[in-house]
Amino acid sequence: MTAKYDIIVVGGGHNGLTAACYLQKAGYNVLVLERLNRAGGGAWTEEATLPGFKHNLASVFHGILHLGPVYKDLELQKYGAEYIWPDAQVAAAFTDGRCLVFYRDLDKTCQEIARFSEKDAETYRSLATMFRTVLDNMIGPWFFSPPVPNSISSLAFESSVEGLNMMRMQLSNPKNIVNELFESNAIKSLLLSFIKEFGGAPDTYGFGVFVPMMLGETHYPHGWAICKGGSGNLARAFVNCLEDHGGTVMTNAEVKKILVDGKRATGVQLADGTVIEAGKLVLTNLEPHTTFLKLIGEEKLEPPFIHSVKRWRKEDTILFHTHLALDEPLKWKCAAFNPDINRCLGVLLIDEPQEIYDDFAAIDRRELPPKPRMFTAYPSVVDPSQAPPGKATAIGWQYVPYNLREGGPAAWDEVKEEFAARCIKIWSEYVENMDKSILKHYAMSPLDTERLWTSMVQGGFNHGEMSQDQLTIFRPFVEYKPYRTPFENLYMCGASTHPSGSMGGACGYNAVQVIADDLKIKNKWWE
Ligand SMILES: Cc1cc2nc3c(=O)[nH]c(=O)nc-3n(C[C@H](O)[C@H](O)[C@H](O)COP(=O)(O)OP(=O)(O)OC[C@H]3O[C@@H](n4cnc5c(N)ncnc54)[C@H](O)[C@@H]3O)c2cc1C
């Protein structure tokens, strides 16, 4: 059977859905094809342990979504994605009984930092104030625009000392920057642990941009937010928006081939053999290896381009995640130092930066971190609708290698439960009631993540390593301008494009800007 749409989107992640909604509203007839039984990709909530316990199997912290235009442009609140911004945002818990809580309120945060270092509190206040402006005027617009050549973006920065300093930070790594700015291990530990959650080690060059990003984003009027009822409601809101404007999402529809004729993409073929034609264009939410080598095929590509696709580096450092169904919320041993830790959305288990470096050193050796330094999250503490009355949910995220030294990726199926037990044991050292509270756990190894969302190759949620040579105009290759490909009407819109992973819809939004120019769309309704 052959159906025909103007635009076909391969993969129903939030980036594919973002692009689909904008283009449908611009007057095109858009079809989104999703391999799973639900669209949303990393916006996914499932009762994975027990009935009534809503586990967000991928994203929880949705800050970037509110930095850009997507949430408002697509009226996602009206379509069912309501947000909560917790006052107590994140904390670091220390084994000496102390903790450092970061609030949305900058003054309260600085008061807490001053308990560790007056000097750091002052530094933090001035940086957070400055970085808020930087976030609003530079980082936000940088996320939500197609990347421009470094020679052009550098010009504005190079005209002032402040600009040069920002550029220096962006090119540097979090470890260097945090060390030059702060003296207290408490604040260094919190920042370095939190920043690594974007998907890179503290010594990753090019990752320095996340220091101003984190300081600017955590405090009012910004802040890390969670979707009421679970991240799956964000996915549903995108789908509702698309369908309300006449678009279509087809689930259980795995794309096996992107059909090309010469330099044009003509449509797709599904796993069941169905062929669907695309009148105008095809957009892929998938990363370069899958899109070009698997779905199109090397025989349809020029050899130099095959080389540039193959040099795309996948992520090796991947999140292992343990989801808990709890009989009651966890109670922190360090709550005597600051009781607000009991209502924090995120808590980092860390004593000093060296522990994070040790974690990443083990990952580099392709071994499991002996003492996992987890980032833990408590969605139901902030949004009680995510668990049955009086009960709670929790998540522990820990970076691990995909390709284990002993046994490779396949060994994950053998070591998964043992490693989950190690994570829970370390976690329980920080809380009073872990053993009596756990009703059930559900662990996902990198292999499980990859099996569920095949778009997250090797379990990598950025769809490819984030490092200087794979960011901005280099993401994912330099032979074609960002979001474009060797096929004149095939575009890319997933996390393998600028600005990469996280829930914000930025990749989808940016792809639409490029498509709108190429198609000479007059009805740029979002401008
Ligand atoms: C454990 C974990 C925790 C995370 N936490 C956060 C967080 O707190 N905050 C945050 O901002 N981000 C977080 N992320 C990252 C975020 O989820 C991703 O960066 C984001 O989902 C990428 O979006 P995307 O739309 O580009 O791709 P994806 O979400 O990967 O979506 C791609 C879609 O394509 C579908 N697909 C794959 N192959 C095919 C095919 N052949 N045919 C049809 N469909 C196909 C997939 O099923 C998927 O639905 C987390 C991710 C993980 C795994």
XYZ file of C-alpha atoms and ligand atoms in Angstrom:
580
model
C 0.000 0.000 0.000
C 1.314 3.497 -0.797
C 0.091 6.517 1.103
C 1.371 10.031 0.451
C 2.199 12.888 2.800
C 4.059 16.155 2.181
C 6.536 15.499 4.948
C 7.571 12.282 6.688
C 9.415 12.366 10.020
C 11.402 9.211 10.822
C 11.261 8.728 14.606
C 8.787 10.254 17.026
C 11.188 11.639 19.626
C 10.408 15.082 21.021
C 12.654 16.661 18.364
C 10.845 14.917 15.513
C 7.513 15.885 17.057
C 8.651 19.498 17.485
C 9.587 19.778 13.805
C 6.372 17.998 12.779
C 4.158 20.405 14.756
C 5.799 23.554 13.346
C 5.614 22.272 9.760
C 2.052 20.978 10.089
C 0.985 24.380 11.422
C 2.747 25.985 8.440
C 0.318 24.154 6.159
C 2.042 20.868 5.274
C 0.546 17.414 5.694
C 2.959 15.728 8.101
C 3.339 12.082 9.150
C 5.498 10.997 12.104
C 6.587 7.351 12.112
C 7.462 5.860 15.489
C 8.843 2.367 15.998
C 7.435 1.957 19.526
C 3.812 1.816 20.650
C 4.038 5.465 21.784
C 5.802 8.535 20.459
C 7.995 10.682 22.723
C 11.422 9.009 22.799
C 13.129 10.274 25.964
C 9.863 11.829 27.207
C 8.612 8.531 28.555
C 6.706 7.495 31.694
C 5.826 3.920 32.494
C 4.574 1.939 35.506
C 7.711 -0.181 35.274
C 7.643 -1.522 38.850
C 4.152 -1.613 40.392
C 0.732 -0.170 39.482
C 0.447 3.541 40.268
C 4.220 4.178 40.374
C 5.019 6.370 37.381
C 8.667 6.019 36.412
C 10.309 8.407 33.980
C 12.584 5.957 32.214
C 14.588 8.752 30.571
C 14.274 12.519 31.093
C 12.993 14.235 34.244
C 14.646 17.683 34.401
C 13.084 19.886 31.733
C 14.837 23.252 31.977
C 15.949 23.890 28.413
C 12.393 23.476 27.111
C 11.474 26.706 28.909
C 14.529 28.601 27.663
C 13.389 28.451 24.059
C 10.194 29.164 22.128
C 8.853 25.617 21.577
C 6.720 25.235 24.714
C 4.885 28.515 24.132
C 4.754 28.425 20.317
C 3.103 24.993 20.333
C 0.860 25.803 23.338
C 2.031 22.624 25.022
C 0.478 23.597 28.339
C -2.931 23.768 26.662
C -2.261 20.342 25.129
C -1.523 18.703 28.500
C 2.073 19.443 29.567
C 1.830 21.308 32.860
C 5.075 22.146 34.711
C 6.199 22.383 38.325
C 9.315 24.356 39.320
C 10.448 23.100 42.758
C 11.873 25.657 45.164
C 14.497 23.178 46.454
C 16.127 22.253 43.143
C 19.222 20.107 43.741
C 21.498 19.242 46.628
C 24.756 17.463 47.311
C 24.665 15.048 50.269
C 27.944 14.427 52.082
C 28.829 11.455 54.290
C 29.965 13.783 57.124
C 26.296 14.617 57.778
C 26.305 17.944 55.933
C 24.560 18.864 52.689
C 24.466 21.781 50.278
C 21.044 22.707 48.897
C 20.577 24.865 45.795
C 17.264 26.700 45.651
C 15.546 28.452 42.810
C 15.963 31.496 45.036
C 19.508 32.813 44.599
C 19.664 34.495 48.037
C 18.748 31.276 49.832
C 21.331 29.392 47.771
C 24.073 31.875 48.639
C 23.190 31.610 52.352
C 23.709 27.847 52.111
C 26.996 28.189 50.199
C 28.221 30.636 52.866
C 27.959 27.819 55.425
C 30.862 26.247 53.498
C 32.692 29.338 52.232
C 31.746 33.034 52.471
C 34.069 33.778 49.580
C 32.422 31.156 47.328
C 28.984 32.537 48.229
C 30.042 35.982 46.990
C 31.627 34.575 43.836
C 28.564 32.446 43.194
C 26.179 35.378 43.608
C 27.994 37.582 41.133
C 28.473 34.770 38.598
C 24.879 33.528 38.826
C 23.637 37.089 38.291
C 25.913 37.610 35.306
C 25.253 34.160 33.840
C 21.503 34.744 33.983
C 21.999 37.571 31.490
C 24.419 35.438 29.486
C 21.858 32.613 29.461
C 19.044 34.901 28.322
C 21.031 36.801 25.720
C 23.632 34.363 24.497
C 23.286 30.719 25.518
C 19.489 30.529 25.043
C 19.563 32.055 21.537
C 22.645 29.910 20.735
C 20.670 26.748 21.622
C 17.655 27.782 19.586
C 19.363 28.861 16.330
C 21.204 26.881 13.698
C 24.921 27.182 14.515
C 26.945 29.807 12.688
C 30.617 29.448 11.727
C 32.950 29.987 14.660
C 34.619 32.895 12.835
C 31.292 34.767 12.861
C 30.156 33.860 16.397
C 33.638 34.684 17.708
C 33.518 38.255 16.405
C 30.978 39.406 18.993
C 32.835 37.649 21.821
C 36.238 38.967 20.801
C 35.190 42.597 21.104
C 35.266 42.643 24.926
C 37.175 41.099 27.805
C 33.916 39.644 29.174
C 33.191 38.084 25.793
C 36.682 36.615 25.528
C 36.309 35.200 29.009
C 33.029 33.518 28.020
C 34.679 32.086 24.936
C 37.555 30.781 27.031
C 35.098 29.068 29.392
C 33.158 27.562 26.517
C 36.306 26.050 25.014
C 37.606 24.858 28.362
C 36.298 22.067 30.598
C 34.172 22.164 33.774
C 37.022 20.921 35.981
C 39.309 23.833 35.020
C 36.587 26.439 35.405
C 35.146 25.242 38.697
C 38.659 24.982 40.168
C 39.597 28.513 39.139
C 36.368 29.989 40.513
C 35.695 28.248 43.839
C 37.633 27.103 46.914
C 35.160 24.823 48.718
C 34.977 21.140 47.818
C 31.251 21.193 48.596
C 30.355 23.588 45.799
C 32.915 22.117 43.401
C 31.443 18.643 43.998
C 27.894 19.781 43.468
C 28.631 21.681 40.267
C 30.880 19.061 38.695
C 28.428 16.252 39.493
C 25.478 18.185 38.151
C 27.265 19.253 34.954
C 28.378 15.707 34.132
C 24.679 14.843 33.756
C 24.760 16.551 30.350
C 26.763 13.544 29.224
C 30.468 14.200 29.602
C 33.385 13.855 31.988
C 34.494 16.953 33.958
C 37.616 17.169 31.789
C 35.778 17.216 28.444
C 36.959 20.250 26.473
C 34.069 22.194 24.940
C 31.885 21.248 27.916
C 32.858 24.417 29.798
C 29.736 26.106 28.444
C 27.704 24.084 30.942
C 29.160 25.976 33.919
C 27.419 29.279 33.030
C 24.470 27.238 31.763
C 24.018 25.488 35.121
C 24.483 28.601 37.257
C 22.147 30.677 35.104
C 19.517 27.976 34.665
C 19.080 26.855 38.279
C 17.752 30.140 39.649
C 14.652 32.280 39.273
C 13.225 33.231 36.765
C 14.620 30.005 35.287
C 14.885 26.688 37.112
C 14.714 22.953 36.537
C 11.106 21.895 36.069
C 9.259 18.590 35.916
C 6.218 17.705 33.864
C 3.187 17.059 36.060
C 2.095 13.427 35.907
C 5.419 12.420 34.322
C 7.504 13.273 31.260
C 5.188 11.128 29.134
C 2.671 13.958 29.368
C 5.067 16.169 27.412
C 5.107 13.556 24.648
C 1.310 13.393 24.693
C 1.078 17.195 24.464
C 3.225 17.204 21.292
C 1.056 14.455 19.788
C -2.158 16.281 20.766
C -0.833 19.482 19.181
C 0.115 17.717 15.957
C -3.168 15.830 15.670
C -5.228 18.891 16.539
C -3.721 20.621 13.500
C -4.415 17.669 11.220
C -1.074 15.831 11.407
C -0.613 12.100 11.966
C 1.501 9.964 14.284
C 1.751 6.321 13.296
C 3.072 4.083 16.103
C 4.434 0.524 15.833
C 5.795 1.791 12.526
C 9.484 0.981 12.246
C 11.177 2.585 9.266
C 13.428 0.031 7.577
C 14.440 2.124 4.571
C 14.579 5.736 3.529
C 13.921 5.564 -0.216
C 16.096 7.755 -2.402
C 16.216 8.432 -6.124
C 19.392 10.169 -7.196
C 19.776 13.170 -4.920
C 16.193 13.122 -3.624
C 14.451 11.234 -0.826
C 11.136 9.944 -2.147
C 9.657 8.260 0.925
C 10.151 5.388 3.332
C 9.541 1.687 3.636
C 8.327 0.238 6.926
C 9.387 -3.069 8.471
C 6.105 -4.636 7.298
C 6.842 -3.622 3.696
C 4.475 -0.637 3.542
C 5.783 2.144 1.309
C 4.873 5.737 2.117
C 5.716 8.565 -0.263
C 6.925 11.986 0.778
C 5.847 14.735 -1.615
C 8.178 17.405 -0.248
C 10.749 16.038 2.162
C 11.875 13.513 4.752
C 13.213 14.480 8.178
C 15.187 12.053 10.303
C 15.181 12.107 14.114
C 17.883 9.391 14.037
C 21.664 9.692 14.204
C 23.990 9.504 11.169
C 25.001 5.819 11.328
C 21.392 4.624 11.411
C 20.098 7.166 8.923
C 22.764 6.828 6.255
C 24.430 3.450 6.681
C 21.381 1.393 7.711
C 18.277 3.104 6.335
C 19.749 4.452 3.075
C 22.721 2.154 2.465
C 26.335 2.747 1.514
C 25.639 1.921 -2.126
C 23.605 5.138 -2.385
C 26.336 7.341 -0.851
C 29.542 8.905 -2.166
C 32.689 7.335 -0.580
C 33.938 10.591 1.057
C 30.551 11.033 2.735
C 30.566 7.410 3.943
C 33.876 8.231 5.614
C 32.466 11.330 7.331
C 29.476 9.332 8.630
C 31.708 6.550 9.916
C 33.966 8.954 11.782
C 30.940 10.071 13.881
C 31.768 8.872 17.389
C 29.041 7.233 19.438
C 28.908 7.794 23.169
C 30.783 5.303 25.342
C 29.887 6.834 28.700
C 26.271 5.986 29.331
C 23.681 6.279 32.101
C 22.791 3.198 34.111
C 19.462 3.918 35.788
C 17.747 2.343 38.762
C 14.084 3.178 39.378
C 12.613 2.595 42.840
C 9.025 2.122 43.998
C 9.036 3.165 47.661
C 6.623 2.593 50.522
C 7.428 6.102 51.783
C 9.703 8.977 50.670
C 13.382 8.551 51.532
C 14.621 10.369 54.645
C 18.102 11.876 54.394
C 20.522 11.356 57.261
C 21.929 14.846 56.613
C 18.461 16.429 56.990
C 19.504 17.680 60.447
C 21.945 20.007 58.667
C 19.231 21.259 56.275
C 15.761 19.614 56.325
C 14.996 20.999 52.854
C 17.033 18.171 51.351
C 13.976 15.970 51.981
C 12.024 17.973 49.394
C 14.754 18.396 46.757
C 14.101 17.240 43.195
C 17.673 16.018 42.751
C 20.359 14.902 45.196
C 23.969 14.161 44.265
C 25.839 11.580 46.344
C 29.345 12.968 46.481
C 32.020 14.061 48.970
C 34.717 15.521 46.793
C 35.509 16.070 43.107
C 38.164 13.339 43.140
C 35.363 10.755 43.438
C 33.897 11.889 40.115
C 37.320 11.688 38.476
C 37.663 8.163 39.907
C 34.273 7.195 38.441
C 35.323 8.425 35.008
C 38.765 6.773 35.312
C 36.987 3.433 35.879
C 34.740 4.151 32.884
C 37.837 4.884 30.756
C 39.187 1.469 31.751
C 35.765 0.098 30.690
C 35.155 -1.105 34.248
C 32.178 -0.576 36.546
C 32.725 2.273 39.026
C 33.482 0.570 42.381
C 31.744 3.310 44.392
C 29.007 4.750 42.153
C 28.631 8.528 42.649
C 25.011 8.784 41.619
C 22.725 11.637 40.755
C 19.412 10.692 42.353
C 15.989 12.243 41.668
C 12.651 12.325 43.487
C 9.840 13.254 41.096
C 7.017 12.207 43.438
C 8.337 14.438 46.244
C 7.713 17.397 43.935
C 4.680 15.943 42.145
C 2.787 13.462 44.386
C 0.638 12.391 41.405
C 3.582 10.252 40.228
C 3.094 7.687 43.032
C 0.132 6.209 44.975
C -0.878 8.279 48.067
C 1.859 8.249 50.740
C 4.256 6.262 48.518
C 7.164 7.565 46.444
C 9.358 7.061 43.398
C 13.108 7.638 43.058
C 15.751 7.307 40.369
C 19.497 6.738 40.602
C 21.552 7.693 37.532
C 25.141 6.503 37.274
C 27.539 6.842 34.340
C 29.065 3.540 33.210
C 30.869 2.182 30.133
C 28.719 0.657 27.379
C 31.422 -1.696 26.198
C 32.492 -3.583 29.316
C 36.104 -4.719 29.452
C 35.001 -8.211 30.410
C 32.392 -9.497 28.024
C 31.617 -6.321 26.046
C 28.077 -4.864 25.914
C 26.456 -8.321 26.081
C 27.853 -8.809 29.605
C 25.453 -6.140 30.853
C 22.671 -8.718 31.050
C 24.753 -10.705 33.528
C 26.062 -7.869 35.696
C 23.037 -5.552 35.660
C 21.325 -6.704 38.861
C 24.598 -6.965 40.754
C 25.496 -3.405 39.761
C 21.987 -2.146 40.653
C 22.466 -3.722 44.111
C 25.819 -1.897 44.443
C 24.141 1.414 43.544
C 21.316 0.856 46.036
C 23.782 -0.097 48.781
C 25.771 3.140 48.373
C 22.509 5.121 48.200
C 21.251 3.502 51.417
C 24.297 4.841 53.291
C 22.870 8.347 52.916
C 19.267 7.661 53.957
C 17.616 6.236 57.059
C 14.923 4.101 55.526
C 16.114 2.546 52.250
C 15.784 -1.136 53.213
C 12.321 -0.920 54.725
C 11.019 1.396 51.982
C 11.932 -0.366 48.736
C 8.934 -2.234 47.361
C 10.484 -3.003 43.994
C 13.256 -1.771 41.722
C 13.672 -1.669 37.966
C 17.157 -1.249 36.526
C 18.077 -0.295 32.971
C 21.589 -0.911 31.664
C 22.967 0.914 28.600
C 21.977 -2.163 26.611
C 18.374 -1.941 27.869
C 18.226 1.758 26.981
C 19.469 0.987 23.472
C 16.991 -1.884 23.123
C 14.049 0.341 24.043
C 15.017 3.479 22.106
C 17.139 2.200 19.226
C 17.768 5.887 18.418
C 19.962 6.075 21.537
C 22.722 3.984 19.989
C 24.823 2.308 22.723
C 22.336 3.852 25.151
C 23.687 7.358 24.419
C 21.005 9.992 24.841
C 22.976 12.635 22.943
C 22.916 10.434 19.799
C 26.710 10.832 19.621
C 29.616 12.041 21.721
C 29.641 15.680 22.775
C 33.128 17.099 22.447
C 34.564 20.121 20.694
C 34.961 18.391 17.329
C 31.366 17.083 17.420
C 29.583 20.253 18.546
C 28.119 23.343 16.809
C 28.881 23.451 13.052
C 30.766 20.145 13.294
C 27.629 18.300 14.475
C 27.235 15.767 12.888
C 29.481 16.461 9.851
C 31.061 19.368 8.027
C 30.414 18.325 4.429
C 26.863 19.689 4.542
C 25.455 22.681 6.355
C 23.769 21.925 9.707
C 20.540 19.860 9.431
C 21.165 19.277 5.682
C 22.416 16.079 4.013
C 23.679 14.902 0.579
C 20.019 14.482 -0.404
C 18.472 17.855 -1.210
C 15.170 17.116 0.553
C 16.404 14.934 3.449
C 17.005 16.830 6.700
C 18.208 15.872 10.189
C 16.454 17.033 13.364
C 17.577 14.772 16.252
C 20.077 15.068 19.090
C 23.003 14.343 16.736
C 22.556 17.909 15.455
C 23.296 21.202 17.253
C 22.835 21.728 20.184
C 22.564 17.940 20.864
C 20.692 16.020 23.605
C 18.254 17.128 26.352
C 14.580 17.975 26.267
C 14.070 21.348 24.684
C 13.065 20.675 21.101
C 16.011 22.826 19.999
C 17.273 20.423 17.302
C 13.770 20.083 15.836
C 13.161 23.828 16.019
C 16.493 24.664 14.359
C 15.895 22.142 11.565
C 12.579 23.883 10.863
C 14.363 27.237 10.442
C 16.639 25.720 7.779
C 13.730 23.935 6.048
C 11.618 27.104 6.108
C 14.392 28.965 4.263
C 14.895 26.169 1.724
C 11.145 25.799 1.065
C 10.723 29.582 1.124
C 7.861 29.140 3.573
C 5.874 32.379 3.669
C 3.738 31.344 6.609
C 6.449 31.412 9.291
C 3.640 31.610 11.837
C 6.066 31.387 14.757
C 7.970 34.577 13.963
C 18.204 7.721 31.572
C 18.068 9.040 30.850
C 17.864 10.201 31.578
C 17.728 11.430 30.935
N 17.463 12.551 31.672
C 17.268 13.730 31.054
C 16.823 14.859 31.797
O 16.561 14.778 33.010
N 16.677 16.031 31.131
C 16.887 16.137 29.791
O 16.719 17.237 29.246
N 17.259 15.058 29.049
C 17.444 13.869 29.646
N 17.778 12.758 28.908
C 18.145 12.943 27.475
C 16.968 13.038 26.521
O 16.018 12.056 26.819
C 17.446 12.897 25.066
O 18.525 13.759 24.827
C 16.305 13.163 24.111
O 15.323 12.173 24.273
C 16.732 13.175 22.638
O 15.568 13.491 21.895
P 15.376 13.145 20.370
O 13.990 13.527 19.988
O 16.454 13.761 19.560
O 15.574 11.566 20.224
P 14.911 10.316 20.970
O 14.309 10.729 22.240
O 15.960 9.283 20.988
O 13.730 9.869 19.999
C 13.926 9.192 18.771
C 12.716 8.306 18.483
O 12.944 7.562 17.273
C 12.345 6.271 17.430
N 12.967 5.352 16.428
C 14.191 4.781 16.472
N 14.411 4.066 15.351
C 13.286 4.180 14.588
C 12.905 3.663 13.317
N 13.739 2.903 12.571
N 11.668 3.955 12.844
C 10.815 4.721 13.559
N 11.138 5.244 14.791
C 12.364 4.987 15.273
C 12.662 5.920 18.852
O 11.814 4.885 19.334
C 12.422 7.269 19.548
O 11.097 7.401 19.973
C 17.848 11.501 29.517
C 18.014 10.324 28.780
C 18.127 9.111 29.429
C 18.280 7.841 28.628
